[in-house]
Amino acid sequence: MYRSIGLMVEQLSELDRVVRRMILESFGIEKHMEEHMNSTQYLLRAMKYKPPNTSEKKLGSRDHTDKNIVTVLCQGIPGLEIQLKNGEWITAKPHSLTVFIGDSLFAWLNGRLHTPYHRVMMKGNEPRYSFGLFSNPKKGYIIKAPEELVDEEHPLMFKPFDFHDFLRFFHSDAARKSQSAFHTFCALHS
């Protein structure tokens, strides 16, 4: 079993690196590749959602953005919903991989990519299992937009910050009371 989990982490982390490499190349900032890739650590998380025991859709996880760099979600049973920029919610295909950029990459890219809100909506009497591989900045790494992504048309959106300071704030009462913990944190630290 552990060999299978190790192989899964290896393959998902390679997908994460491919996605991030493609993003950096698309913005012409390949010179930051090594530093960006080396600033990352991975967390594999297994998630179980209790069955709602109803034929009506019920909230399994509230809508949120991920706080990290990139998330790769593996889901079996349907339930993952993603909010489009126009506010419409769509259902992710079951038995699929879904890749999200997180708030940390959003800030590092100076807002150049969309960080989607997502949630879990369930119905029926089966529990829902999913796995997520989360790439997170290492402790002490300062998230700061590369100079190439800051100009007159794209002024600096976020003051540089340490991801772990943000996580501490995220778990505070002030963050729980805010609509967006990330934007509240950035406003407090600007």
Coordinates of N, CA, C and O in Angstrom, one line a residue:
M1 N 0.8 -1.2 0.0 CA 0.0 0.0 0.0 C 0.9 1.3 0.0 O 0.6 2.2 -0.7
Y2 N 1.9 1.3 0.8 CA 2.7 2.5 0.9 C 3.5 2.8 -0.4 O 3.7 3.9 -0.8
R3 N 3.8 1.7 -1.1 CA 4.4 1.9 -2.4 C 3.5 2.5 -3.3 O 3.8 3.4 -4.1
S4 N 2.2 2.1 -3.3 CA 1.2 2.8 -4.2 C 1.0 4.2 -3.8 O 0.8 5.1 -4.7
I5 N 1.0 4.6 -2.5 CA 0.8 6.0 -2.1 C 2.0 6.8 -2.6 O 1.9 7.9 -3.1
G6 N 3.2 6.2 -2.4 CA 4.4 6.9 -2.9 C 4.4 7.1 -4.3 O 4.8 8.2 -4.8
L7 N 3.9 6.1 -5.1 CA 3.9 6.3 -6.6 C 2.8 7.4 -6.9 O 3.1 8.2 -7.8
M8 N 1.7 7.4 -6.2 CA 0.7 8.4 -6.5 C 1.2 9.8 -6.2 O 1.1 10.7 -7.0
V9 N 1.9 10.0 -5.1 CA 2.5 11.3 -4.8 C 3.5 11.7 -5.8 O 3.5 12.8 -6.3
E10 N 4.3 10.7 -6.2 CA 5.3 11.0 -7.3 C 4.7 11.5 -8.6 O 5.1 12.5 -9.2
Q11 N 3.6 10.8 -9.0 CA 3.0 11.1 -10.2 C 2.2 12.5 -10.1 O 2.2 13.3 -11.1
L12 N 1.5 12.7 -9.0 CA 0.8 13.9 -8.9 C 1.7 15.1 -8.7 O 1.4 16.2 -9.2
S13 N 2.8 14.9 -8.0 CA 3.8 16.0 -7.9 C 4.4 16.3 -9.2 O 4.7 17.5 -9.5
E14 N 4.6 15.3 -10.1 CA 5.1 15.6 -11.4 C 4.1 16.4 -12.2 O 4.5 17.3 -12.9
L15 N 2.8 16.1 -12.1 CA 1.8 16.8 -12.8 C 1.8 18.3 -12.3 O 1.7 19.2 -13.1
D16 N 1.9 18.5 -11.0 CA 2.0 19.8 -10.4 C 3.2 20.6 -11.0 O 3.1 21.7 -11.4
R17 N 4.4 20.0 -11.1 CA 5.5 20.6 -11.7 C 5.3 21.0 -13.2 O 5.7 22.0 -13.6
V18 N 4.7 20.1 -13.9 CA 4.4 20.3 -15.3 C 3.5 21.5 -15.5 O 3.7 22.4 -16.3
V19 N 2.4 21.6 -14.7 CA 1.5 22.7 -14.7 C 2.2 24.0 -14.4 O 2.1 25.0 -15.1
R20 N 3.0 24.0 -13.3 CA 3.7 25.2 -13.0 C 4.7 25.6 -14.0 O 4.9 26.8 -14.3
R21 N 5.4 24.7 -14.6 CA 6.4 24.9 -15.6 C 5.7 25.6 -16.8 O 6.2 26.6 -17.4
M22 N 4.5 25.1 -17.2 CA 3.8 25.6 -18.3 C 3.3 27.1 -18.0 O 3.4 27.9 -18.9
I23 N 2.9 27.3 -16.8 CA 2.5 28.7 -16.4 C 3.7 29.6 -16.5 O 3.5 30.7 -17.0
L24 N 4.8 29.3 -15.9 CA 5.9 30.2 -15.9 C 6.4 30.4 -17.4 O 6.7 31.6 -17.7
E25 N 6.4 29.4 -18.2 CA 6.8 29.6 -19.6 C 5.8 30.5 -20.3 O 6.2 31.3 -21.1
S26 N 4.5 30.4 -20.0 CA 3.5 31.2 -20.7 C 3.6 32.7 -20.4 O 3.3 33.5 -21.2
F27 N 4.2 33.0 -19.2 CA 4.4 34.4 -18.8 C 5.9 34.8 -19.1 O 6.2 35.9 -18.8
G28 N 6.7 33.9 -19.7 CA 8.1 34.3 -20.1 C 9.0 34.5 -18.9 O 9.9 35.3 -18.9
I29 N 8.7 33.8 -17.8 CA 9.5 34.0 -16.6 C 10.2 32.7 -16.2 O 10.3 32.4 -15.0
E30 N 10.7 32.0 -17.2 CA 11.4 30.7 -16.9 C 12.6 30.9 -16.0 O 13.0 29.9 -15.4
K31 N 13.2 32.1 -16.0 CA 14.5 32.3 -15.2 C 14.2 32.1 -13.7 O 15.1 31.8 -13.0
H32 N 12.9 32.1 -13.3 CA 12.5 31.9 -11.9 C 12.1 30.5 -11.6 O 11.8 30.1 -10.5
M33 N 12.3 29.6 -12.6 CA 11.8 28.2 -12.5 C 12.4 27.5 -11.4 O 11.7 26.9 -10.5
E34 N 13.8 27.4 -11.3 CA 14.5 26.7 -10.3 C 14.1 27.1 -8.9 O 13.7 26.3 -8.0
E35 N 14.1 28.4 -8.7 CA 13.8 29.0 -7.3 C 12.3 28.6 -7.0 O 12.0 28.2 -5.9
H36 N 11.4 28.8 -7.9 CA 10.0 28.5 -7.7 C 9.8 27.1 -7.4 O 9.1 26.7 -6.4
M37 N 10.4 26.2 -8.1 CA 10.2 24.7 -7.9 C 10.8 24.3 -6.6 O 10.3 23.5 -5.8
N38 N 12.0 24.9 -6.2 CA 12.7 24.5 -5.0 C 12.0 25.1 -3.8 O 12.4 24.7 -2.6
S39 N 11.1 26.0 -3.9 CA 10.5 26.7 -2.8 C 9.3 25.9 -2.3 O 8.6 26.3 -1.4
T40 N 9.1 24.7 -2.9 CA 7.8 23.9 -2.7 C 8.0 22.7 -1.8 O 9.0 22.0 -1.9
Q41 N 7.0 22.4 -1.0 CA 6.9 21.1 -0.3 C 5.5 20.6 -0.6 O 4.6 21.4 -0.8
Y42 N 5.3 19.3 -0.5 CA 4.0 18.7 -0.8 C 3.3 18.1 0.4 O 4.0 17.6 1.3
L43 N 2.0 18.2 0.4 CA 1.2 17.5 1.4 C 0.1 16.8 0.7 O -0.6 17.3 -0.1
L44 N 0.0 15.5 1.0 CA -1.1 14.6 0.4 C -2.1 14.5 1.5 O -1.8 14.2 2.7
R45 N -3.3 14.8 1.2 CA -4.4 14.7 2.2 C -5.6 13.9 1.6 O -6.0 14.1 0.5
A46 N -6.0 13.0 2.5 CA -7.2 12.2 2.2 C -8.4 12.8 2.8 O -8.3 13.2 4.0
M47 N -9.5 12.9 2.1 CA -10.7 13.6 2.7 C -11.9 12.7 2.6 O -12.1 12.0 1.5
K48 N -12.6 12.6 3.6 CA -13.9 11.8 3.7 C -15.0 12.7 4.1 O -14.9 13.5 5.0
Y49 N -16.1 12.7 3.3 CA -17.3 13.4 3.5 C -18.4 12.4 3.9 O -18.6 11.5 3.2
K50 N -19.0 12.7 5.0 CA -20.1 11.8 5.4 C -21.3 11.9 4.5 O -21.6 13.0 4.0
P51 N -22.0 10.8 4.3 CA -23.2 10.9 3.3 C -24.3 11.7 3.9 O -24.5 11.7 5.1
P52 N -24.9 12.5 3.1 CA -26.0 13.4 3.6 C -27.3 12.6 3.8 O -28.2 13.1 4.4
N53 N -27.4 11.4 3.2 CA -28.6 10.6 3.3 C -29.9 11.4 2.8 O -30.9 11.4 3.5
T54 N -29.7 12.0 1.7 CA -30.9 12.7 1.1 C -30.7 12.7 -0.4 O -29.6 12.6 -0.9
S55 N -31.8 12.9 -1.1 CA -31.8 12.9 -2.5 C -31.6 14.4 -3.0 O -31.4 14.6 -4.2
E56 N -31.6 15.3 -2.1 CA -31.4 16.7 -2.4 C -29.9 17.0 -2.2 O -29.3 16.5 -1.3
K57 N -29.4 17.9 -3.0 CA -28.0 18.3 -2.8 C -27.8 19.0 -1.5 O -28.6 19.9 -1.1
K58 N -26.7 18.6 -0.8 CA -26.4 19.2 0.5 C -25.0 19.6 0.5 O -24.1 18.9 0.0
L59 N -24.6 20.7 1.2 CA -23.3 21.2 1.3 C -22.4 20.3 2.1 O -22.7 19.9 3.2
G60 N -21.3 19.8 1.4 CA -20.3 19.0 2.1 C -19.1 19.8 2.5 O -18.4 19.4 3.5
S61 N -18.8 20.8 1.8 CA -17.7 21.7 2.0 C -18.0 23.1 1.5 O -18.4 23.2 0.3
R62 N -17.9 24.1 2.3 CA -18.3 25.4 1.8 C -17.4 25.9 0.7 O -16.3 25.4 0.5
D63 N -17.9 26.9 0.0 CA -17.1 27.4 -1.1 C -15.8 28.2 -0.6 O -15.9 28.9 0.4
H64 N -14.7 27.9 -1.2 CA -13.4 28.5 -0.8 C -12.4 28.5 -2.0 O -12.6 27.8 -3.0
T65 N -11.4 29.2 -1.8 CA -10.2 29.1 -2.7 C -9.1 28.4 -1.9 O -9.1 28.4 -0.6
D66 N -8.2 27.7 -2.5 CA -7.1 27.0 -1.8 C -6.1 28.1 -1.5 O -5.9 29.0 -2.3
K67 N -5.4 27.9 -0.4 CA -4.4 28.9 0.0 C -3.0 28.7 -0.5 O -2.1 29.5 -0.5
N68 N -2.7 27.5 -1.0 CA -1.4 27.1 -1.4 C -1.0 27.5 -2.8 O -1.6 28.5 -3.3
I69 N -0.1 26.8 -3.5 CA 0.4 27.1 -4.8 C -0.5 26.5 -5.8 O -1.2 27.1 -6.6
V70 N -0.5 25.1 -5.8 CA -1.4 24.4 -6.8 C -1.9 23.2 -6.0 O -1.3 22.6 -5.1
T71 N -3.2 22.8 -6.3 CA -3.8 21.6 -5.8 C -4.2 20.7 -6.9 O -4.7 21.2 -7.9
V72 N -3.9 19.4 -6.7 CA -4.4 18.4 -7.7 C -5.3 17.5 -6.9 O -4.9 16.9 -5.9
L73 N -6.6 17.6 -7.3 CA -7.6 16.8 -6.6 C -8.0 15.5 -7.4 O -8.2 15.6 -8.6
C74 N -8.1 14.4 -6.7 CA -8.5 13.1 -7.3 C -9.9 12.8 -6.7 O -9.9 12.7 -5.4
Q75 N -10.9 12.7 -7.4 CA -12.2 12.4 -6.9 C -12.8 11.2 -7.6 O -12.6 11.0 -8.8
G76 N -13.7 10.5 -6.9 CA -14.4 9.4 -7.5 C -15.9 9.8 -7.6 O -16.4 10.1 -8.7
I77 N -16.5 9.8 -6.4 CA -18.0 10.1 -6.4 C -18.2 11.6 -6.8 O -17.4 12.5 -6.3
P78 N -19.1 12.0 -7.6 CA -19.4 13.4 -7.9 C -19.6 14.2 -6.7 O -20.0 13.7 -5.6
G79 N -19.4 15.5 -6.8 CA -19.7 16.4 -5.8 C -18.9 17.7 -5.9 O -19.3 18.7 -5.4
L80 N -17.7 17.7 -6.5 CA -16.9 18.9 -6.6 C -17.6 19.8 -7.6 O -17.9 19.4 -8.7
E81 N -17.8 21.0 -7.1 CA -18.3 22.1 -8.0 C -17.3 23.3 -8.0 O -16.7 23.6 -7.0
I82 N -17.2 23.9 -9.2 CA -16.3 25.0 -9.4 C -17.1 26.2 -9.9 O -17.9 26.1 -10.8
Q83 N -16.8 27.3 -9.3 CA -17.5 28.6 -9.7 C -16.7 29.2 -10.8 O -15.5 29.5 -10.7
L84 N -17.4 29.5 -11.9 CA -16.8 30.2 -13.1 C -16.7 31.7 -12.7 O -17.4 32.2 -11.8
K85 N -16.0 32.4 -13.5 CA -15.8 33.9 -13.3 C -17.2 34.6 -13.3 O -17.3 35.6 -12.7
N86 N -18.1 34.1 -14.1 CA -19.4 34.7 -14.2 C -20.4 34.4 -13.1 O -21.5 34.8 -13.0
G87 N -19.9 33.6 -12.1 CA -20.7 33.2 -10.9 C -21.4 31.9 -11.0 O -21.9 31.4 -10.0
E88 N -21.5 31.3 -12.2 CA -22.1 30.0 -12.4 C -21.3 28.9 -11.8 O -20.1 28.9 -11.9
W89 N -22.0 27.9 -11.2 CA -21.3 26.8 -10.6 C -21.4 25.6 -11.6 O -22.5 25.3 -12.1
I90 N -20.3 24.9 -11.9 CA -20.3 23.7 -12.7 C -19.8 22.5 -11.9 O -19.1 22.7 -10.9
T91 N -20.2 21.3 -12.3 CA -19.8 20.1 -11.6 C -18.6 19.5 -12.3 O -18.7 19.3 -13.5
A92 N -17.6 19.2 -11.5 CA -16.4 18.6 -12.1 C -16.7 17.1 -12.4 O -17.5 16.5 -11.7
K93 N -16.1 16.6 -13.5 CA -16.4 15.3 -13.9 C -15.9 14.3 -12.8 O -14.8 14.4 -12.3
P94 N -16.7 13.3 -12.4 CA -16.3 12.3 -11.5 C -15.1 11.4 -12.1 O -15.0 11.4 -13.3
H95 N -14.4 10.8 -11.2 CA -13.3 9.9 -11.6 C -12.3 10.7 -12.5 O -11.9 10.3 -13.5
S96 N -11.9 11.9 -12.0 CA -11.1 12.8 -12.7 C -10.0 13.4 -11.8 O -10.2 13.4 -10.6
L97 N -9.1 14.1 -12.4 CA -8.1 14.9 -11.7 C -8.5 16.4 -12.0 O -8.8 16.7 -13.2
T98 N -8.5 17.2 -11.0 CA -8.8 18.6 -11.2 C -7.7 19.4 -10.6 O -7.2 19.1 -9.5
V99 N -7.2 20.4 -11.3 CA -6.0 21.2 -10.9 C -6.5 22.6 -10.7 O -7.2 23.2 -11.5
F100 N -6.2 23.1 -9.5 CA -6.5 24.5 -9.1 C -5.3 25.2 -8.8 O -4.3 24.7 -8.2
I101 N -5.2 26.5 -9.2 CA -4.1 27.3 -8.6 C -4.7 27.9 -7.3 O -5.9 28.1 -7.2
G102 N -3.8 28.1 -6.4 CA -4.2 28.7 -5.1 C -3.8 30.1 -4.9 O -3.2 30.7 -5.8
D103 N -4.2 30.7 -3.8 CA -4.0 32.1 -3.5 C -2.5 32.5 -3.5 O -2.1 33.6 -4.0
S104 N -1.6 31.6 -3.1 CA -0.2 31.9 -3.1 C 0.3 32.1 -4.5 O 1.1 33.0 -4.8
L105 N -0.1 31.2 -5.5 CA 0.4 31.4 -6.9 C -0.3 32.6 -7.5 O 0.3 33.3 -8.2
F106 N -1.6 32.8 -7.1 CA -2.3 34.0 -7.6 C -1.5 35.3 -7.2 O -1.3 36.2 -8.0
A107 N -1.0 35.3 -6.0 CA -0.2 36.5 -5.5 C 1.1 36.5 -6.2 O 1.6 37.6 -6.6
W108 N 1.8 35.4 -6.3 CA 3.1 35.3 -6.9 C 3.0 35.8 -8.4 O 4.0 36.4 -8.9
L109 N 1.9 35.5 -9.0 CA 1.7 35.9 -10.4 C 1.1 37.3 -10.6 O 0.7 37.7 -11.6
N110 N 1.0 38.0 -9.4 CA 0.5 39.3 -9.4 C -0.9 39.4 -10.0 O -1.3 40.3 -10.7
G111 N -1.7 38.3 -9.7 CA -3.1 38.3 -10.1 C -3.4 38.0 -11.5 O -4.5 38.2 -12.0
R112 N -2.4 37.5 -12.2 CA -2.6 37.2 -13.6 C -3.4 36.0 -14.0 O -3.8 35.8 -15.1
L113 N -3.6 35.1 -13.0 CA -4.5 33.9 -13.2 C -5.6 33.9 -12.2 O -5.5 34.4 -11.1
H114 N -6.7 33.3 -12.6 CA -7.9 33.3 -11.7 C -7.8 32.1 -10.7 O -7.4 31.0 -11.0
T115 N -8.1 32.4 -9.4 CA -8.2 31.4 -8.4 C -9.6 31.1 -8.2 O -10.4 31.9 -7.7
P116 N -10.1 29.9 -8.6 CA -11.5 29.6 -8.6 C -12.0 29.2 -7.2 O -11.3 28.4 -6.5
Y117 N -13.2 29.7 -6.9 CA -13.9 29.1 -5.7 C -14.4 27.8 -6.1 O -14.8 27.5 -7.2
H118 N -14.4 26.9 -5.1 CA -14.9 25.5 -5.3 C -15.5 25.0 -4.0 O -15.3 25.6 -2.9
R119 N -16.4 24.0 -4.1 CA -17.1 23.5 -2.9 C -17.4 22.0 -3.2 O -17.3 21.5 -4.4
V120 N -18.0 21.3 -2.2 CA -18.5 20.0 -2.4 C -19.9 20.0 -2.1 O -20.4 20.5 -1.0
M121 N -20.7 19.5 -3.0 CA -22.2 19.3 -2.9 C -22.5 17.9 -3.1 O -22.0 17.3 -4.0
M122 N -23.2 17.3 -2.1 CA -23.4 15.8 -2.1 C -24.9 15.5 -2.0 O -25.7 16.3 -1.5
K123 N -25.3 14.3 -2.5 CA -26.6 13.8 -2.2 C -26.4 12.2 -2.2 O -25.4 11.7 -2.6
G124 N -27.4 11.6 -1.7 CA -27.3 10.1 -1.6 C -26.9 9.6 -0.2 O -26.8 10.4 0.7
N125 N -26.5 8.3 -0.2 CA -26.1 7.7 1.1 C -24.8 7.1 1.0 O -24.5 6.2 1.8
E126 N -23.9 7.5 0.1 CA -22.5 7.0 0.1 C -21.6 8.1 0.6 O -21.7 9.3 0.2
P127 N -20.6 7.7 1.4 CA -19.6 8.7 1.7 C -18.8 9.1 0.5 O -18.7 8.3 -0.5
R128 N -18.2 10.2 0.5 CA -17.3 10.7 -0.6 C -15.9 10.8 -0.2 O -15.6 11.3 0.9
Y129 N -15.0 10.2 -0.9 CA -13.6 10.2 -0.7 C -12.9 10.9 -1.8 O -13.3 10.8 -2.9
S130 N -11.9 11.7 -1.4 CA -11.0 12.3 -2.4 C -9.6 12.5 -1.8 O -9.5 12.4 -0.6
F131 N -8.7 12.6 -2.7 CA -7.3 12.9 -2.3 C -6.9 14.2 -2.9 O -7.2 14.5 -4.1
G132 N -6.1 15.0 -2.2 CA -5.6 16.2 -2.7 C -4.1 16.2 -2.5 O -3.6 15.9 -1.4
L133 N -3.4 16.6 -3.5 CA -1.9 16.9 -3.4 C -1.8 18.4 -3.4 O -2.2 19.0 -4.4
F134 N -1.3 18.9 -2.3 CA -1.2 20.4 -2.2 C 0.3 20.8 -2.2 O 1.1 20.3 -1.4
S135 N 0.7 21.6 -3.2 CA 2.0 22.2 -3.2 C 2.0 23.5 -2.4 O 1.2 24.4 -2.6
N136 N 2.8 23.5 -1.4 CA 2.9 24.7 -0.4 C 4.3 25.3 -0.4 O 5.3 24.6 -0.6
P137 N 4.3 26.6 -0.2 CA 5.6 27.2 -0.1 C 6.3 26.7 1.2 O 5.6 26.6 2.2
K138 N 7.6 26.5 1.2 CA 8.3 26.1 2.3 C 8.4 27.3 3.3 O 8.3 28.5 3.0
K139 N 8.5 26.9 4.6 CA 8.5 27.9 5.7 C 9.7 28.9 5.4 O 10.8 28.5 5.1
G140 N 9.4 30.2 5.5 CA 10.4 31.2 5.3 C 10.5 31.7 3.9 O 11.1 32.7 3.6
Y141 N 9.8 31.0 2.9 CA 9.8 31.5 1.6 C 8.9 32.7 1.4 O 7.7 32.6 1.9
I142 N 9.4 33.8 0.9 CA 8.6 35.0 0.7 C 7.9 35.0 -0.6 O 8.6 34.9 -1.7
I143 N 6.6 35.1 -0.6 CA 5.9 35.1 -1.9 C 5.9 36.6 -2.4 O 5.3 37.5 -1.7
K144 N 6.5 36.8 -3.5 CA 6.7 38.1 -4.1 C 6.7 38.0 -5.6 O 7.4 37.1 -6.2
A145 N 5.8 38.8 -6.2 CA 5.7 38.7 -7.7 C 7.0 39.1 -8.3 O 7.7 40.0 -7.9
P146 N 7.4 38.3 -9.4 CA 8.6 38.6 -10.1 C 8.5 40.0 -10.8 O 7.4 40.4 -11.2
E147 N 9.6 40.7 -10.9 CA 9.5 42.1 -11.5 C 8.9 42.1 -12.8 O 8.3 43.1 -13.2
E148 N 9.1 41.1 -13.6 CA 8.6 41.0 -15.0 C 7.1 41.0 -15.0 O 6.5 41.3 -16.1
L149 N 6.4 40.7 -13.9 CA 4.9 40.7 -13.9 C 4.3 42.0 -13.3 O 3.1 42.1 -13.1
V150 N 5.2 42.9 -13.0 CA 4.7 44.2 -12.4 C 5.1 45.3 -13.4 O 6.3 45.5 -13.8
D151 N 4.1 46.1 -13.8 CA 4.3 47.2 -14.7 C 3.1 48.2 -14.6 O 2.3 48.0 -13.7
E152 N 3.1 49.2 -15.4 CA 2.0 50.2 -15.3 C 0.6 49.6 -15.5 O -0.3 49.9 -14.8
E153 N 0.5 48.6 -16.4 CA -0.7 48.0 -16.7 C -1.1 47.0 -15.6 O -2.3 46.7 -15.3
H154 N -0.1 46.5 -14.9 CA -0.3 45.5 -13.8 C 0.5 45.9 -12.6 O 1.6 45.3 -12.3
P155 N 0.0 46.9 -11.9 CA 0.8 47.4 -10.6 C 0.8 46.2 -9.6 O -0.1 45.3 -9.6
L156 N 1.7 46.3 -8.7 CA 1.9 45.3 -7.7 C 0.6 45.2 -6.9 O 0.1 46.2 -6.3
M157 N 0.0 44.0 -6.8 CA -1.3 43.8 -6.1 C -1.1 43.4 -4.7 O -2.0 43.7 -3.9
F158 N 0.0 42.7 -4.3 CA 0.2 42.2 -3.0 C 1.6 42.5 -2.5 O 2.5 42.2 -3.2
K159 N 1.6 43.0 -1.3 CA 2.9 43.1 -0.6 C 3.5 41.7 -0.4 O 2.8 40.8 -0.1
P160 N 4.8 41.5 -0.5 CA 5.4 40.2 -0.3 C 5.1 39.7 1.1 O 5.0 40.5 2.1
F161 N 4.8 38.4 1.2 CA 4.4 37.8 2.5 C 4.9 36.4 2.6 O 5.2 35.7 1.6
D162 N 5.0 35.9 3.9 CA 5.4 34.5 4.2 C 4.1 33.7 4.2 O 3.2 34.1 5.0
F163 N 4.1 32.6 3.5 CA 2.9 31.8 3.5 C 2.5 31.3 4.8 O 1.3 31.2 5.2
H164 N 3.5 31.0 5.7 CA 3.1 30.5 7.0 C 2.5 31.5 7.9 O 1.7 31.2 8.8
D165 N 2.9 32.8 7.7 CA 2.2 33.9 8.4 C 0.8 34.0 8.0 O -0.1 34.2 8.8
F166 N 0.6 33.8 6.7 CA -0.8 33.8 6.2 C -1.6 32.7 6.8 O -2.7 32.8 7.2
L167 N -1.0 31.5 6.8 CA -1.7 30.3 7.4 C -2.1 30.6 8.9 O -3.2 30.2 9.3
R168 N -1.2 31.2 9.6 CA -1.6 31.5 11.0 C -2.8 32.5 11.1 O -3.7 32.3 11.9
F169 N -2.8 33.5 10.2 CA -3.9 34.4 10.1 C -5.2 33.6 9.7 O -6.2 33.8 10.2
F170 N -5.0 32.7 8.7 CA -6.2 32.0 8.2 C -6.9 31.3 9.2 O -8.1 31.1 9.2
H171 N -6.2 30.8 10.3 CA -6.9 30.0 11.3 C -7.3 30.9 12.5 O -7.7 30.4 13.6
S172 N -7.3 32.2 12.3 CA -7.7 33.1 13.4 C -9.2 33.5 13.3 O -9.9 33.2 12.3
D173 N -9.7 34.1 14.4 CA -11.1 34.5 14.4 C -11.4 35.5 13.3 O -12.4 35.5 12.7
A174 N -10.5 36.5 13.1 CA -10.6 37.5 12.2 C -10.8 36.9 10.7 O -11.6 37.4 10.0
A175 N -10.0 35.9 10.4 CA -10.1 35.3 9.1 C -11.5 34.6 8.9 O -12.1 34.7 7.9
R176 N -11.9 33.9 10.0 CA -13.2 33.2 9.9 C -14.4 34.2 9.7 O -15.4 33.8 9.1
K177 N -14.2 35.4 10.1 CA -15.3 36.4 10.0 C -15.3 37.1 8.7 O -16.2 37.8 8.3
S178 N -14.2 36.9 7.9 CA -14.1 37.6 6.6 C -14.6 36.8 5.4 O -14.6 35.6 5.5
Q179 N -15.0 37.5 4.4 CA -15.5 36.9 3.2 C -14.3 36.2 2.5 O -14.4 35.1 2.0
S180 N -13.1 36.8 2.5 CA -11.9 36.2 1.9 C -10.8 36.5 2.8 O -10.2 37.6 3.0
A181 N -10.3 35.4 3.5 CA -9.2 35.5 4.5 C -8.0 36.0 3.8 O -7.2 36.8 4.3
F182 N -7.8 35.6 2.5 CA -6.6 36.0 1.8 C -6.6 37.5 1.5 O -5.6 38.2 1.8
H183 N -7.7 38.0 1.0 CA -7.7 39.5 0.7 C -7.7 40.3 2.0 O -7.1 41.3 2.1
T184 N -8.3 39.8 3.1 CA -8.2 40.5 4.4 C -6.8 40.5 4.9 O -6.3 41.5 5.3
F185 N -6.1 39.4 4.8 CA -4.7 39.3 5.3 C -3.8 40.3 4.5 O -3.0 41.0 5.0
C186 N -4.0 40.3 3.1 CA -3.2 41.1 2.3 C -3.5 42.6 2.6 O -2.6 43.4 2.6
A187 N -4.7 42.9 2.9 CA -5.1 44.3 3.2 C -4.5 44.8 4.5 O -4.0 45.9 4.6
L188 N -4.4 43.8 5.5 CA -3.8 44.2 6.8 C -2.3 44.3 6.7 O -1.7 45.0 7.5
H189 N -1.7 43.7 5.7 CA -0.2 43.7 5.6 C 0.3 44.5 4.4 O 1.3 44.3 3.9
S190 N -0.5 45.5 4.0 CA 0.0 46.3 2.9 C 0.4 47.7 3.4 O 0.2 48.1 4.5

